[in-house]
Amino acid sequence: MFDREALARPANEVALDLLGATLSRDSEEGRVTIRLTEVEAYLGEMDPGSHAFRGLTKRTTVMFGEPGHLYTYFTYGMHVCANVVCSPPGTASAVLLRGGEVVEGLELARARRTTSRSDADLARGPARLVVALGVTLADGGADLATSPFDLTLPTVRADHDAGPRTGVSGEGGSAEYPWRFWIPGERTVSP
DNA sequence: ATTACGATCCACT
DNA sequence: GTGGATCGTAATG
């Protein structure tokens, strides 16, 4: 369980509280829990890098909704990525879950990620994290405070480093928005 | 109806 | 370290 008010703030602030947080998902096969080590913030309509930059569309409806819900999308023709919606309803901002460490359900996560040989690779990268957790597009819009999900924020804010985001280019691009955050020294963070 | 593009991963060198 | 795969979304004709 988590305090929803804690998520009703801009994504670049919420991102710092999500580092070190744990996210669980139950399925018929069991439960997998991931400790988040790398995240990236997107500030909705103000942000050229955000899917919500051009306003409310069918896909981005969830992002404009209540914080604490899951925003999933399909990209590059083959991958699913997951975000935690932040900011109050009517404001679109979200935090992309970029990487984490599997802390529960290791066997199940390995079974879902047969291509990765090392445990550190199980949830390193947005699409991999989603597969290890067992999240699908159908989970889009789900409330992370209810089954099968369970999100727990850390009681003490984790150490963090910040850097430019990937994939955001052009004017008003990555240089102005150092909103990629990670926990220093973690093996589950991409270079 | 059509088309350009992307918040990436994996196999291979 | 690099290149190819692959399709939903949203803007355009």
CSV table of C-alpha atoms (C1' of nucleotides) in Angstrom, one decimal:
chain,number,residue,atom,x,y,z
A,1,MET,CA,0.0,0.0,0.0
A,2,PHE,CA,1.1,3.6,-0.6
A,3,ASP,CA,0.0,7.1,0.1
A,4,ARG,CA,-1.7,8.3,-3.0
A,5,GLU,CA,-1.1,11.9,-2.1
A,6,ALA,CA,2.6,11.2,-2.3
A,7,LEU,CA,2.1,10.6,-6.0
A,8,ALA,CA,-0.1,13.6,-6.6
A,9,ARG,CA,3.0,15.7,-7.4
A,10,PRO,CA,5.1,16.4,-10.5
A,11,ALA,CA,6.8,13.4,-12.0
A,12,ASN,CA,10.4,14.6,-11.4
A,13,GLU,CA,9.7,14.8,-7.7
A,14,VAL,CA,7.7,11.5,-7.5
A,15,ALA,CA,10.6,9.8,-9.4
A,16,LEU,CA,12.9,10.3,-6.4
A,17,ASP,CA,10.4,8.6,-4.1
A,18,LEU,CA,10.0,5.6,-6.5
A,19,LEU,CA,13.7,4.8,-6.4
A,20,GLY,CA,14.1,2.0,-3.9
A,21,ALA,CA,10.3,1.4,-3.9
A,22,THR,CA,9.1,-2.2,-4.4
A,23,LEU,CA,6.4,-3.2,-6.9
A,24,SER,CA,4.7,-6.6,-6.7
A,25,ARG,CA,2.4,-8.4,-9.0
A,26,ASP,CA,0.5,-11.6,-8.3
A,27,SER,CA,-0.5,-14.1,-10.9
A,28,GLU,CA,-1.7,-17.7,-10.9
A,29,GLU,CA,2.0,-18.7,-11.2
A,30,GLY,CA,3.0,-16.7,-8.1
A,31,ARG,CA,4.3,-13.3,-7.0
A,32,VAL,CA,7.2,-11.3,-8.4
A,33,THR,CA,8.5,-8.3,-6.5
A,34,ILE,CA,10.9,-5.8,-8.0
A,35,ARG,CA,12.9,-3.1,-6.2
A,36,LEU,CA,13.1,-0.1,-8.5
A,37,THR,CA,16.6,1.2,-9.3
A,38,GLU,CA,16.2,3.3,-12.4
A,39,VAL,CA,13.3,5.6,-13.4
A,40,GLU,CA,12.6,8.4,-15.8
A,41,ALA,CA,10.2,11.4,-15.4
A,42,TYR,CA,7.8,12.7,-18.1
A,43,LEU,CA,5.9,16.0,-17.3
A,44,GLY,CA,2.9,15.7,-19.6
A,45,GLU,CA,1.8,18.6,-21.7
A,46,MET,CA,4.8,20.8,-20.9
A,47,ASP,CA,7.2,18.1,-21.9
A,48,PRO,CA,8.2,17.5,-25.6
A,49,GLY,CA,9.3,14.0,-24.7
A,50,SER,CA,6.0,12.9,-23.3
A,51,HIS,CA,3.3,11.1,-25.1
A,52,ALA,CA,0.9,13.6,-23.6
A,53,PHE,CA,2.7,16.6,-25.2
A,54,ARG,CA,0.0,16.9,-27.8
A,55,GLY,CA,-2.9,16.7,-25.3
A,56,LEU,CA,-5.5,14.2,-24.4
A,57,THR,CA,-5.9,11.3,-26.8
A,58,LYS,CA,-7.3,7.8,-26.4
A,59,ARG,CA,-3.9,6.3,-25.5
A,60,THR,CA,-2.9,9.0,-23.0
A,61,THR,CA,-6.3,9.1,-21.2
A,62,VAL,CA,-4.9,7.1,-18.2
A,63,MET,CA,-2.1,9.6,-17.8
A,64,PHE,CA,-4.6,12.4,-17.2
A,65,GLY,CA,-6.4,10.3,-14.6
A,66,GLU,CA,-5.8,9.5,-10.9
A,67,PRO,CA,-2.2,9.1,-9.7
A,68,GLY,CA,-1.1,5.7,-8.6
A,69,HIS,CA,-2.5,3.9,-11.7
A,70,LEU,CA,-0.5,2.1,-14.3
A,71,TYR,CA,0.1,3.5,-17.8
A,72,THR,CA,1.3,0.9,-20.3
A,73,TYR,CA,2.0,1.3,-24.0
A,74,PHE,CA,3.4,-0.7,-26.9
A,75,THR,CA,6.5,0.5,-28.7
A,76,TYR,CA,9.1,-0.4,-31.4
A,77,GLY,CA,6.6,-3.0,-32.7
A,78,MET,CA,7.5,-5.5,-30.0
A,79,HIS,CA,7.9,-4.0,-26.5
A,80,VAL,CA,5.7,-3.0,-23.6
A,81,CYS,CA,6.7,-0.3,-21.2
A,82,ALA,CA,5.1,0.6,-17.9
A,83,ASN,CA,4.7,4.0,-16.1
A,84,VAL,CA,3.3,5.1,-12.8
A,85,VAL,CA,0.8,8.0,-13.2
A,86,CYS,CA,1.5,11.0,-11.0
A,87,SER,CA,0.1,14.5,-10.5
A,88,PRO,CA,-3.5,15.3,-9.7
A,89,PRO,CA,-6.3,14.2,-12.2
A,90,GLY,CA,-6.4,16.5,-15.2
A,91,THR,CA,-2.6,16.8,-15.2
A,92,ALA,CA,-0.6,14.3,-17.3
A,93,SER,CA,2.7,13.3,-15.9
A,94,ALA,CA,4.2,9.9,-15.3
A,95,VAL,CA,7.3,8.0,-14.3
A,96,LEU,CA,8.7,5.3,-16.6
A,97,LEU,CA,10.0,2.3,-14.8
A,98,ARG,CA,13.4,1.7,-16.5
A,99,GLY,CA,15.0,-0.9,-14.3
A,100,GLY,CA,15.0,-2.9,-11.1
A,101,GLU,CA,16.2,-5.8,-9.0
A,102,VAL,CA,14.1,-8.9,-8.6
A,103,VAL,CA,13.8,-9.4,-4.8
A,104,GLU,CA,10.9,-12.0,-4.8
A,105,GLY,CA,9.8,-14.7,-7.2
A,106,LEU,CA,13.3,-15.1,-8.8
A,107,GLU,CA,12.4,-18.5,-10.2
A,108,LEU,CA,9.2,-17.2,-11.9
A,109,ALA,CA,11.1,-14.1,-13.2
A,110,ARG,CA,13.7,-16.4,-14.7
A,111,ALA,CA,11.1,-18.5,-16.4
A,112,ARG,CA,9.6,-15.4,-18.0
A,113,ARG,CA,12.9,-14.1,-19.1
A,114,THR,CA,14.5,-17.2,-20.7
A,115,THR,CA,16.8,-15.1,-22.8
A,116,SER,CA,18.7,-13.4,-20.0
A,117,ARG,CA,21.5,-15.4,-18.5
A,118,SER,CA,22.4,-13.2,-15.5
A,119,ASP,CA,19.9,-12.3,-12.7
A,120,ALA,CA,20.9,-8.7,-12.9
A,121,ASP,CA,19.5,-8.6,-16.5
A,122,LEU,CA,16.1,-9.9,-15.5
A,123,ALA,CA,14.6,-6.5,-15.0
A,124,ARG,CA,17.3,-4.2,-16.5
A,125,GLY,CA,15.5,-2.0,-19.1
A,126,PRO,CA,11.9,-1.0,-19.3
A,127,ALA,CA,10.6,-3.8,-21.5
A,128,ARG,CA,12.5,-6.5,-19.6
A,129,LEU,CA,11.2,-5.2,-16.3
A,130,VAL,CA,7.6,-5.5,-17.6
A,131,VAL,CA,8.2,-9.1,-18.7
A,132,ALA,CA,9.8,-10.2,-15.4
A,133,LEU,CA,6.9,-8.7,-13.5
A,134,GLY,CA,4.3,-10.3,-15.8
A,135,VAL,CA,2.7,-7.0,-16.8
A,136,THR,CA,0.9,-6.8,-20.1
A,137,LEU,CA,-0.9,-4.1,-22.1
A,138,ALA,CA,-4.1,-5.3,-20.4
A,139,ASP,CA,-2.8,-4.1,-17.1
A,140,GLY,CA,-3.0,-0.5,-18.4
A,141,GLY,CA,-5.1,1.7,-16.2
A,142,ALA,CA,-4.9,-0.7,-13.2
A,143,ASP,CA,-4.8,0.8,-9.7
A,144,LEU,CA,-1.4,-0.1,-8.1
A,145,ALA,CA,-3.1,0.1,-4.7
A,146,THR,CA,-5.3,-2.9,-5.5
A,147,SER,CA,-4.8,-6.6,-6.5
A,148,PRO,CA,-2.9,-8.0,-8.3
A,149,PHE,CA,-0.5,-5.1,-7.7
A,150,ASP,CA,1.2,-3.8,-4.5
A,151,LEU,CA,3.4,-0.7,-4.5
A,152,THR,CA,5.3,0.3,-1.4
A,153,LEU,CA,7.3,3.5,-1.2
A,154,PRO,CA,10.5,3.6,0.8
A,155,THR,CA,10.3,5.3,4.2
A,156,VAL,CA,13.7,7.0,3.6
A,157,ARG,CA,14.5,8.5,0.2
A,158,ALA,CA,17.3,6.5,-1.6
A,159,ASP,CA,20.5,8.0,-2.8
A,160,HIS,CA,20.3,9.0,-6.4
A,161,ASP,CA,22.1,10.3,-9.4
A,162,ALA,CA,20.5,12.3,-12.3
A,163,GLY,CA,21.2,12.5,-16.0
A,164,PRO,CA,19.7,13.3,-19.4
A,165,ARG,CA,16.9,11.2,-20.7
A,166,THR,CA,17.2,8.9,-23.6
A,167,GLY,CA,15.2,9.3,-26.8
A,168,VAL,CA,14.3,13.0,-26.3
A,169,SER,CA,15.9,15.2,-29.0
A,170,GLY,CA,15.5,18.5,-30.6
A,171,GLU,CA,14.8,21.9,-29.1
A,172,GLY,CA,13.7,21.7,-25.4
A,173,GLY,CA,15.2,18.2,-25.4
A,174,SER,CA,17.3,16.1,-23.1
A,175,ALA,CA,19.7,18.8,-22.0
A,176,GLU,CA,17.0,20.8,-20.4
A,177,TYR,CA,15.4,17.9,-18.6
A,178,PRO,CA,17.9,15.8,-16.6
A,179,TRP,CA,15.1,13.6,-15.4
A,180,ARG,CA,16.5,10.2,-15.6
A,181,PHE,CA,17.3,9.0,-12.1
A,182,TRP,CA,19.0,5.9,-10.7
A,183,ILE,CA,20.5,4.5,-7.5
A,184,PRO,CA,24.3,4.7,-7.8
A,185,GLY,CA,26.3,1.5,-7.9
A,186,GLU,CA,23.4,-0.8,-8.8
A,187,ARG,CA,24.1,-3.6,-11.3
A,188,THR,CA,20.6,-3.3,-12.6
A,189,VAL,CA,21.1,0.2,-14.0
A,190,SER,CA,21.9,0.5,-17.8
A,191,PRO,CA,24.9,2.6,-18.9
B,1,DA,C1',-6.8,4.9,-46.3
B,2,DT,C1',-2.1,5.7,-45.8
B,3,DT,C1',2.3,6.7,-43.8
B,4,DA,C1',6.2,8.1,-40.6
B,5,DC,C1',8.0,7.3,-36.4
B,6,DG,C1',9.5,5.6,-31.8
B,7,DA,C1',10.5,6.4,-23.6
B,8,DT,C1',13.9,-0.9,-27.1
B,9,DC,C1',15.9,-5.6,-27.0
B,10,DC,C1',18.7,-9.2,-28.9
B,11,DA,C1',22.0,-11.5,-31.8
B,12,DC,C1',26.2,-11.0,-33.6
B,13,DT,C1',31.2,-8.9,-34.2
C,1,DG,C1',29.6,-1.6,-29.8
C,2,DT,C1',26.4,-1.9,-33.6
C,3,DG,C1',22.3,-3.0,-36.7
C,4,DG,C1',17.8,-5.2,-37.6
C,5,DA,C1',13.2,-6.4,-36.3
C,6,DT,C1',8.3,-4.9,-36.2
C,7,DC,C1',3.4,-2.6,-35.3
C,8,DG,C1',0.2,0.7,-32.6
C,9,DT,C1',-0.6,5.5,-32.6
C,10,DA,C1',-1.6,9.8,-34.5
C,11,DA,C1',-1.2,13.0,-38.2
C,12,DT,C1',-2.2,13.7,-42.9
C,13,DG,C1',-4.6,13.1,-47.9
